[in-house]
Coordinates of C-alpha atoms and ligand atoms in Angstrom, one line a residue:
M1 CA 111.9 52.8 89.9
N2 CA 108.3 52.5 89.5
L3 CA 105.8 53.3 92.8
H4 CA 103.1 51.2 93.5
P5 CA 100.5 53.8 94.0
K6 CA 99.5 52.2 96.9
S7 CA 103.1 53.3 98.3
V8 CA 102.4 56.7 96.7
T9 CA 99.4 57.2 98.6
F10 CA 101.3 55.9 101.6
D11 CA 104.1 58.2 101.0
L12 CA 101.7 61.3 100.6
D13 CA 100.3 60.9 104.1
E14 CA 103.5 60.3 105.5
H15 CA 104.6 63.6 104.0
W16 CA 101.5 65.7 104.8
S17 CA 101.7 64.7 108.4
Q18 CA 105.5 65.9 108.4
V19 CA 104.4 69.2 106.6
Q20 CA 101.7 69.7 109.6
G21 CA 104.5 68.7 112.2
L22 CA 106.7 71.8 110.4
L23 CA 104.1 74.1 110.1
R24 CA 102.8 73.4 113.8
T25 CA 106.6 74.4 114.9
E26 CA 106.6 77.5 113.0
L27 CA 103.3 78.8 113.8
D28 CA 101.8 80.0 117.2
D29 CA 99.3 77.5 118.2
T30 CA 96.2 79.6 118.1
A31 CA 97.3 80.8 114.3
Y32 CA 97.9 77.0 113.4
R33 CA 94.5 75.4 115.0
T34 CA 92.5 78.1 113.2
W35 CA 94.1 78.1 109.8
L36 CA 95.8 75.0 109.2
A37 CA 94.2 72.2 111.2
P38 CA 90.9 72.2 109.1
L39 CA 93.2 71.2 105.8
D40 CA 92.6 67.7 104.9
L41 CA 94.8 65.7 102.2
V42 CA 92.8 64.8 99.2
G43 CA 95.5 63.4 96.9
L44 CA 97.7 64.0 94.3
E45 CA 96.9 65.4 91.1
G46 CA 99.3 65.5 88.8
D47 CA 102.1 67.0 90.2
R48 CA 100.0 69.1 92.7
V49 CA 99.0 68.3 96.0
L50 CA 95.3 68.8 96.7
L51 CA 94.2 70.0 100.1
S52 CA 90.6 70.6 101.5
V53 CA 89.3 73.1 103.5
P54 CA 85.6 73.3 105.2
T55 CA 85.1 76.7 103.9
R56 CA 85.8 79.4 101.2
F57 CA 86.4 81.8 103.5
L58 CA 89.3 79.6 104.7
R59 CA 90.5 78.6 101.3
D60 CA 90.7 82.4 100.1
W61 CA 92.7 82.9 103.6
V62 CA 95.4 80.0 103.5
A63 CA 96.0 80.7 99.6
A64 CA 96.8 84.3 100.7
H65 CA 98.5 84.0 103.7
Y66 CA 100.5 80.4 104.3
A67 CA 100.7 79.5 99.9
D68 CA 104.3 80.2 99.7
R69 CA 105.1 78.3 102.8
I70 CA 102.9 75.1 102.5
R71 CA 104.5 74.7 99.2
A72 CA 107.5 75.1 100.4
L73 CA 107.4 72.5 103.2
W74 CA 105.8 70.1 100.6
R75 CA 108.7 70.7 98.4
C76 CA 111.1 69.9 101.1
V77 CA 109.8 66.7 101.9
N78 CA 109.1 65.5 98.6
P79 CA 110.4 67.7 95.8
R80 CA 108.8 65.6 93.1
V81 CA 105.7 68.0 94.6
C82 CA 105.6 71.0 92.3
G83 CA 102.3 72.8 93.3
V84 CA 99.7 73.0 95.9
A85 CA 95.7 73.5 95.2
L86 CA 93.1 74.1 97.9
T87 CA 89.2 72.9 97.2
V88 CA 86.1 73.4 99.4
R89 CA 85.1 70.4 100.7
P90 CA 81.1 70.2 101.0
A91 CA 79.6 70.2 103.9
P92 CA 79.6 67.1 106.2
S93 CA 76.0 66.0 105.4
S94 CA 76.9 65.4 101.8
R95 CA 80.7 64.4 102.2
A96 CA 79.7 61.0 103.0
S97 CA 77.9 60.6 99.9
A98 CA 80.1 62.8 97.3
P99 CA 83.7 61.9 98.3
A100 CA 84.8 63.1 95.2
A101 CA 84.6 66.7 95.7
V102 CA 87.0 68.1 93.7
V103 CA 84.7 69.2 90.6
A104 CA 86.1 72.2 89.2
S105 CA 82.9 74.5 89.4
P106 CA 83.6 78.0 88.7
V107 CA 82.8 78.9 92.5
L108 CA 84.0 75.9 94.2
G109 CA 86.9 74.8 92.3
P110 CA 90.4 74.0 93.6
V111 CA 92.3 77.7 94.1
P112 CA 95.8 76.7 92.3
L113 CA 98.9 78.0 94.6
P114 CA 101.3 78.9 91.5
C115 CA 104.0 77.2 91.4
E116 CA 107.0 79.5 90.7
A117 CA 109.2 77.0 88.9
A118 CA 106.6 75.1 87.1
P119 CA 107.9 74.0 83.4
Q120 CA 105.8 76.0 81.1
P121 CA 106.3 74.2 77.8
L122 CA 105.7 76.1 75.0
D123 CA 102.9 73.8 73.3
G124 CA 101.2 72.9 76.4
D125 CA 98.7 75.3 78.3
I126 CA 99.8 79.1 77.3
G127 CA 97.1 80.7 79.1
A128 CA 97.6 81.6 82.9
P129 CA 94.9 79.6 85.1
L130 CA 91.6 81.7 85.9
D131 CA 90.9 82.4 89.5
P132 CA 87.4 80.9 90.2
R133 CA 86.1 83.8 92.5
F134 CA 86.1 86.0 89.3
T135 CA 83.1 85.4 87.7
F136 CA 80.1 87.6 86.6
S137 CA 77.6 86.1 89.2
N138 CA 80.3 87.7 91.8
F139 CA 80.5 90.8 90.1
V140 CA 79.1 94.1 91.7
V141 CA 77.6 96.4 88.9
G142 CA 77.1 100.3 89.6
K143 CA 77.8 102.9 87.9
S144 CA 81.4 103.7 87.6
N145 CA 81.7 100.3 86.0
N146 CA 78.6 99.4 84.3
L147 CA 79.6 100.2 81.1
A148 CA 82.7 97.9 81.2
F149 CA 80.3 94.8 82.5
A150 CA 77.8 95.0 79.8
A151 CA 80.4 94.9 77.4
A152 CA 82.0 92.1 78.8
R153 CA 78.9 90.3 79.0
R154 CA 78.2 90.7 75.7
V155 CA 81.8 89.4 74.8
A156 CA 81.2 86.3 76.6
E157 CA 78.0 85.6 75.1
L158 CA 78.2 86.3 71.5
D159 CA 80.0 83.6 69.0
A160 CA 80.9 86.5 66.9
P161 CA 83.1 89.6 68.5
P162 CA 80.9 92.2 68.9
F163 CA 83.3 94.9 68.7
N164 CA 87.3 94.3 68.5
P165 CA 88.9 94.5 70.5
L166 CA 87.1 95.3 73.5
F167 CA 89.6 97.7 75.5
L168 CA 89.4 97.6 79.3
Y169 CA 91.0 100.2 81.1
G170 CA 91.1 101.8 85.1
P171 CA 93.2 102.4 88.2
V172 CA 94.4 99.1 89.6
G173 CA 92.0 97.3 92.0
L174 CA 88.7 98.0 89.9
G175 CA 88.1 94.4 88.7
K176 CA 89.6 94.1 84.9
T177 CA 91.2 91.1 85.6
H178 CA 88.0 89.9 87.2
L179 CA 85.7 90.8 84.0
M180 CA 88.3 89.1 81.7
H181 CA 88.6 85.9 83.8
A182 CA 84.6 86.1 84.2
I183 CA 84.6 86.3 80.2
A184 CA 86.5 83.2 80.2
W185 CA 84.2 80.9 82.8
H186 CA 81.4 82.0 81.1
I187 CA 82.4 81.0 77.4
R188 CA 84.0 77.8 79.0
H189 CA 80.7 76.9 80.6
D190 CA 78.4 77.7 77.6
N191 CA 80.5 76.8 74.5
P192 CA 83.7 74.8 75.5
R193 CA 84.5 74.4 72.1
R194 CA 85.6 78.0 71.7
K195 CA 89.0 78.2 72.6
V196 CA 90.0 80.8 75.0
V197 CA 93.3 82.2 75.9
Y198 CA 93.8 84.1 78.5
L199 CA 97.5 86.1 79.9
S200 CA 99.2 88.8 81.2
A201 CA 101.0 91.1 78.9
E202 CA 104.2 89.9 80.8
K203 CA 103.5 86.3 80.3
F204 CA 102.9 86.9 76.4
M205 CA 106.5 88.6 76.4
Y206 CA 107.6 85.7 78.2
Q207 CA 106.5 83.2 76.1
F208 CA 107.6 85.0 72.8
I209 CA 111.2 85.7 74.1
K210 CA 111.4 82.1 75.0
A211 CA 110.3 80.9 71.6
L212 CA 112.8 83.3 70.0
R213 CA 115.6 81.7 72.1
F214 CA 114.5 77.9 71.1
K215 CA 113.9 79.4 67.4
D216 CA 110.6 78.1 67.6
T217 CA 108.1 81.1 67.0
M218 CA 106.4 79.3 64.2
S219 CA 104.7 77.2 67.0
F220 CA 104.3 80.1 69.0
K221 CA 102.2 82.2 66.1
E222 CA 100.2 79.0 65.8
L223 CA 99.4 78.4 69.1
F224 CA 98.2 82.2 69.8
R225 CA 96.3 82.7 66.6
S226 CA 94.4 79.5 66.9
A227 CA 92.7 81.3 69.7
D228 CA 88.9 82.0 69.4
V229 CA 89.4 84.6 72.1
L230 CA 92.3 86.2 73.7
M231 CA 92.7 88.3 76.4
V232 CA 96.0 90.1 77.0
D233 CA 95.5 91.6 80.8
D234 CA 97.9 94.8 81.6
V235 CA 99.1 95.7 78.4
Q236 CA 100.7 98.8 79.8
F237 CA 103.4 96.2 80.4
I238 CA 104.1 95.8 76.8
G239 CA 105.5 98.9 76.0
G240 CA 109.0 99.4 75.0
K241 CA 109.9 96.0 74.1
E242 CA 109.9 96.7 70.3
S243 CA 110.3 93.0 68.8
T244 CA 107.5 92.0 71.5
Q245 CA 105.2 94.9 70.3
E246 CA 105.7 93.9 66.8
E247 CA 104.8 90.1 67.6
F248 CA 102.1 91.5 69.7
F249 CA 100.8 93.6 66.8
H250 CA 100.9 90.7 64.3
T251 CA 99.1 88.4 66.6
F252 CA 96.5 91.2 67.1
N253 CA 95.8 91.7 63.1
A254 CA 95.9 88.0 62.6
L255 CA 93.4 87.4 65.1
A256 CA 91.3 90.3 64.0
D257 CA 91.5 89.5 60.4
R258 CA 89.9 86.3 61.1
G259 CA 86.8 87.5 63.1
R260 CA 88.1 86.7 66.6
Q261 CA 87.7 88.4 69.6
I262 CA 90.3 90.2 71.4
V263 CA 90.3 91.4 74.9
I264 CA 92.6 93.8 76.6
S265 CA 93.4 95.4 79.6
S266 CA 95.3 98.2 80.7
D267 CA 95.6 101.0 83.7
R268 CA 95.4 103.8 81.4
S269 CA 93.1 104.7 77.9
P270 CA 95.2 103.7 74.4
P271 CA 96.2 106.9 73.5
E272 CA 97.7 107.3 77.0
L273 CA 99.9 104.0 76.6
A274 CA 103.2 105.7 76.2
G275 CA 106.0 103.8 74.8
L276 CA 103.6 101.6 72.5
E277 CA 103.7 102.4 68.9
E278 CA 101.4 104.8 67.4
R279 CA 99.7 102.0 65.3
I280 CA 99.5 99.8 67.8
R281 CA 97.6 102.7 70.1
S282 CA 95.3 103.7 67.5
R283 CA 94.7 99.9 66.8
L284 CA 93.7 99.4 70.1
G285 CA 90.9 102.1 70.3
W286 CA 89.4 100.7 66.9
G287 CA 86.9 98.6 69.6
L288 CA 85.2 99.3 72.2
V289 CA 86.9 101.3 75.0
A290 CA 85.2 100.9 78.2
D291 CA 86.7 102.7 81.1
I292 CA 86.2 101.6 85.1
R293 CA 86.1 104.3 87.1
P294 CA 87.0 104.9 90.8
T295 CA 84.1 103.0 92.9
T296 CA 80.8 105.2 94.3
Y297 CA 80.2 104.4 98.2
E298 CA 76.8 102.5 96.6
L299 CA 79.1 100.3 95.0
R300 CA 81.8 99.7 97.9
L301 CA 78.6 98.7 100.2
G302 CA 77.2 96.4 97.7
I303 CA 80.7 94.9 97.1
L304 CA 81.1 94.2 101.0
Q305 CA 77.3 93.0 101.1
C306 CA 78.2 90.5 98.6
K307 CA 81.3 89.3 100.3
A308 CA 79.7 89.3 104.1
R309 CA 76.7 87.0 102.8
E310 CA 79.7 85.0 101.4
F311 CA 81.1 84.8 105.2
A312 CA 77.8 83.9 106.8
R313 CA 78.8 81.0 108.2
E314 CA 82.0 82.1 109.8
A315 CA 80.9 85.5 111.2
K316 CA 78.6 88.1 111.2
V317 CA 79.4 91.5 110.0
P318 CA 76.6 94.2 111.2
D319 CA 75.9 96.8 109.0
N320 CA 77.2 99.4 110.7
V321 CA 80.6 98.0 109.9
L322 CA 79.9 97.3 106.5
A323 CA 79.0 101.2 106.2
F324 CA 81.9 102.2 108.0
L325 CA 84.1 100.2 105.7
A326 CA 82.6 101.5 102.5
H327 CA 83.1 104.9 103.9
R328 CA 86.5 105.2 104.8
I329 CA 88.2 102.3 102.6
T330 CA 87.9 104.0 99.2
S331 CA 90.9 103.5 97.1
N332 CA 90.3 100.2 95.2
V333 CA 88.4 97.0 95.8
R334 CA 91.2 95.1 96.6
E335 CA 91.8 97.1 99.3
L336 CA 88.5 96.9 100.5
E337 CA 88.0 93.3 100.4
G338 CA 91.5 92.9 102.3
A339 CA 89.9 95.1 105.2
L340 CA 86.9 92.7 105.5
N341 CA 88.9 90.0 105.6
R342 CA 91.1 91.1 108.2
V343 CA 88.0 91.7 110.5
V344 CA 86.4 88.6 109.6
A345 CA 89.6 86.8 110.4
Q346 CA 90.0 88.8 113.4
A347 CA 86.9 87.6 114.8
I348 CA 87.0 84.2 114.2
L349 CA 90.8 83.9 115.7
V350 CA 89.9 85.3 118.6
G351 CA 86.3 84.8 118.7
R352 CA 84.8 88.2 119.4
A353 CA 82.2 89.8 118.2
I354 CA 82.5 92.0 115.1
T355 CA 81.3 95.6 116.2
L356 CA 82.4 98.9 115.0
E357 CA 85.2 99.8 118.1
M358 CA 86.7 96.0 116.8
A359 CA 86.5 96.7 113.2
Q360 CA 88.5 100.1 114.1
D361 CA 90.8 98.5 116.3
V362 CA 91.8 95.7 113.8
L363 CA 92.4 98.3 111.0
R364 CA 94.0 100.7 112.9
D365 CA 97.0 100.6 110.6
L366 CA 95.1 100.8 107.4
L367 CA 92.8 103.7 108.2
R368 CA 95.5 106.0 109.7
A369 CA 97.1 105.6 106.0
H370 CA 93.6 106.5 104.6
E371 CA 93.9 109.4 106.3
R372 CA 95.8 111.6 104.3
R373 CA 96.2 114.9 105.9
V374 CA 95.2 117.4 103.0
T375 CA 96.8 120.9 102.8
I376 CA 95.5 124.1 101.6
E377 CA 98.0 123.9 98.8
D378 CA 97.1 120.6 97.6
I379 CA 93.2 122.0 97.5
Q380 CA 94.5 125.2 95.6
K381 CA 96.3 123.3 93.5
L382 CA 93.6 120.2 92.2
V383 CA 90.9 123.3 92.2
A384 CA 93.0 125.4 90.1
E385 CA 93.6 122.6 87.6
H386 CA 90.2 121.6 88.0
Y387 CA 88.9 125.0 86.4
R388 CA 91.8 125.7 84.5
I389 CA 93.0 128.8 86.1
R390 CA 96.7 129.4 87.3
I391 CA 97.4 129.0 91.0
A392 CA 98.6 132.4 91.6
D393 CA 95.0 133.5 91.0
M394 CA 94.3 131.7 94.3
H395 CA 96.5 134.4 95.9
S396 CA 95.8 137.3 93.8
A397 CA 93.3 140.3 94.0
R398 CA 91.6 139.8 90.5
R399 CA 88.0 139.4 91.1
A400 CA 86.5 138.5 87.5
R401 CA 84.1 135.3 88.1
A402 CA 86.0 133.3 86.4
V403 CA 88.9 133.0 89.2
A404 CA 86.8 134.2 91.9
R405 CA 84.4 131.3 92.1
P406 CA 87.0 128.6 92.2
R407 CA 88.9 130.4 94.7
Q408 CA 85.6 130.2 96.8
V409 CA 85.3 126.6 96.0
A410 CA 88.8 126.4 97.5
M411 CA 88.2 128.4 100.7
Y412 CA 85.0 126.2 100.9
L413 CA 86.9 123.1 100.9
A414 CA 89.9 124.4 102.8
K415 CA 87.1 124.6 105.8
Q416 CA 86.0 121.4 105.1
L417 CA 89.1 119.1 104.5
T418 CA 91.2 121.0 106.9
P419 CA 91.6 121.9 110.6
R420 CA 92.4 125.2 109.7
S421 CA 90.5 128.5 111.2
L422 CA 89.2 131.2 108.8
P423 CA 91.8 133.4 109.6
E424 CA 94.6 130.9 108.4
I425 CA 92.8 130.1 105.4
G426 CA 92.6 133.8 104.5
R427 CA 96.0 134.1 104.9
K428 CA 96.6 131.8 102.6
F429 CA 94.4 133.0 100.0
G430 CA 96.9 136.2 99.7
G431 CA 96.0 137.4 102.8
R432 CA 92.2 137.7 102.8
D433 CA 90.0 138.7 105.8
H434 CA 88.3 135.8 108.0
T435 CA 84.9 137.6 106.7
T436 CA 85.4 136.7 103.2
V437 CA 86.2 133.3 103.6
M438 CA 83.0 133.2 105.9
H439 CA 81.3 134.9 102.8
A440 CA 82.7 132.4 100.3
I441 CA 81.6 129.3 102.3
R442 CA 78.0 130.9 102.3
K443 CA 77.7 131.3 98.9
I444 CA 79.0 127.9 98.3
D445 CA 76.9 126.4 100.4
E446 CA 73.7 128.7 98.5
L447 CA 74.7 127.9 95.4
R448 CA 74.9 124.3 96.2
S449 CA 71.9 123.5 96.9
T450 CA 70.4 125.0 93.6
D451 CA 73.4 124.0 91.4
P452 CA 74.0 120.4 90.9
V453 CA 76.7 120.6 88.5
L454 CA 79.1 122.5 91.2
S455 CA 77.8 120.2 93.9
E456 CA 79.1 117.3 91.6
D457 CA 82.5 119.3 91.3
I458 CA 82.7 119.5 94.6
E459 CA 81.9 116.1 95.9
A460 CA 84.5 115.0 93.0
L461 CA 87.0 117.4 94.4
R462 CA 86.5 115.8 97.8
R463 CA 86.8 112.2 96.7
L464 CA 89.8 113.2 94.7
L465 CA 91.6 115.0 97.5
Q466 CA 91.0 112.5 100.2
G467 CA 92.0 109.8 98.1
Ligands
ADP501 P1 92.2 95.0 88.6 O1 92.5 93.7 87.5 O2 91.4 96.0 87.8 O3 93.5 95.5 89.2 P2 91.0 93.3 90.1 O4 90.3 92.6 88.8 O5 92.2 92.2 90.3 O6 91.0 94.6 89.7 O7 90.0 93.2 91.1 C1 90.9 93.1 92.5 C2 89.7 92.6 93.8 O8 88.6 93.3 93.6 C3 89.3 91.0 92.8 O9 89.3 90.3 94.3 C4 87.8 91.2 92.5 O10 87.3 90.2 92.6 C5 87.5 92.5 93.3 N1 86.8 93.7 92.5 C6 86.4 94.5 91.9 N2 85.7 94.8 91.4 C7 84.5 94.2 91.9 C8 83.0 94.5 91.9 N3 82.7 95.2 90.9 N4 82.3 93.4 92.4 C9 82.8 92.3 93.2 N5 84.1 92.3 93.3 C10 85.0 93.2 92.4
MG502 MG1 94.8 93.0 87.2

């Protein structure tokens, strides 16, 4: 049966009311009014329903917290709906003149709420969707990520690969995916004829296995090999699966031979990629290997300031709250953003001004998790590893400088990072006297003011210990 367009629209409005009704019964009143009441139905885009929200913050919040539920309810009332996307509508003044507010600019484009059962034809789009927030202009650069950032920019700006592959690696939540998406957005914008394919290593494997099953590996190969820029995210997940490794390697070589750009990300460096064949590992290290290191305080603060500006319409976040978060949430940027989001959300939800006390209160559980208790044993182990001495030397009577100095560093950190008294610390270091501990602390304090290398070592150890 062919539906008249009008009746489709009519149905859609009707369905939207039903979805809203269901959401209202499921959520408490304040939550509904704060987060979901501001949503408007825009229309249908393919098999996706497009909803609009007044602000970017609201869009991200709804996407993160209510996406699954909204999609599930839509599918209940209308099984043809496969996904839901959110877009930010312009401020009311410009709204009347620009009703078609769904232009997909990298910053304000709709955020797709991915559809778990979406059919993914092999001959369709092989890549994964790009996050509109992940652009170069939204990336804050600091000491720990400037190499990766500069390299990503060059790859995005030049037509021929400046290095191949660009291999980005670093711990989770520090911006690898962000940089890859930024490269893709940049090229799409400046050079739309270049074909950019971005996908996760897992999706690459999935596509390949599917092609095998349908005996369609030829078109699989052609698809990937037609890319001008191929980006494979989280390549550590490719380890172990031999046939996929093989295919990945061939695809990689075929592209590199034709002068196409390849960008890879991983949580570890090429030599550390266990489970990957040696030839692949070494091949991955041929281009530029750029690491992203843990954030510094300055970078964390910079990122928070940048985010807080985005939220300026919703809530004002005082500087001391930003400094507090940058100081306390050190694990990764994702968690840092999450913490700020929670504080802002709380402020909007209960109409409470953001203060330091309020932030501490909202983030109680998170902060507690970050207050990892450091033990003297942890300190001894790490310091011994760092200076390449045996843990036993922390307790031994040896006085050679090579072991005595690290031992003093460990005592110094024990005093700084644990609530232990001097005699208690002494006992843990082979039954030394508390005056020995005191002497060690004075000595290190003194050296720190003249020896920047030692000072940096101690800071690095402290950061590692406090995680
Ligand atoms: P990874 O892929 O390394 O695990 P992501 O790229 O997914 O990490 O980053 C996690 C979150 O942190 C994202 O929301 C991203 O935008 C943000 N982020 C990470 N680094 C930065 C940065 N330097 N500036 C701004 N946002 C960042
Ligand atoms: Mg990632």
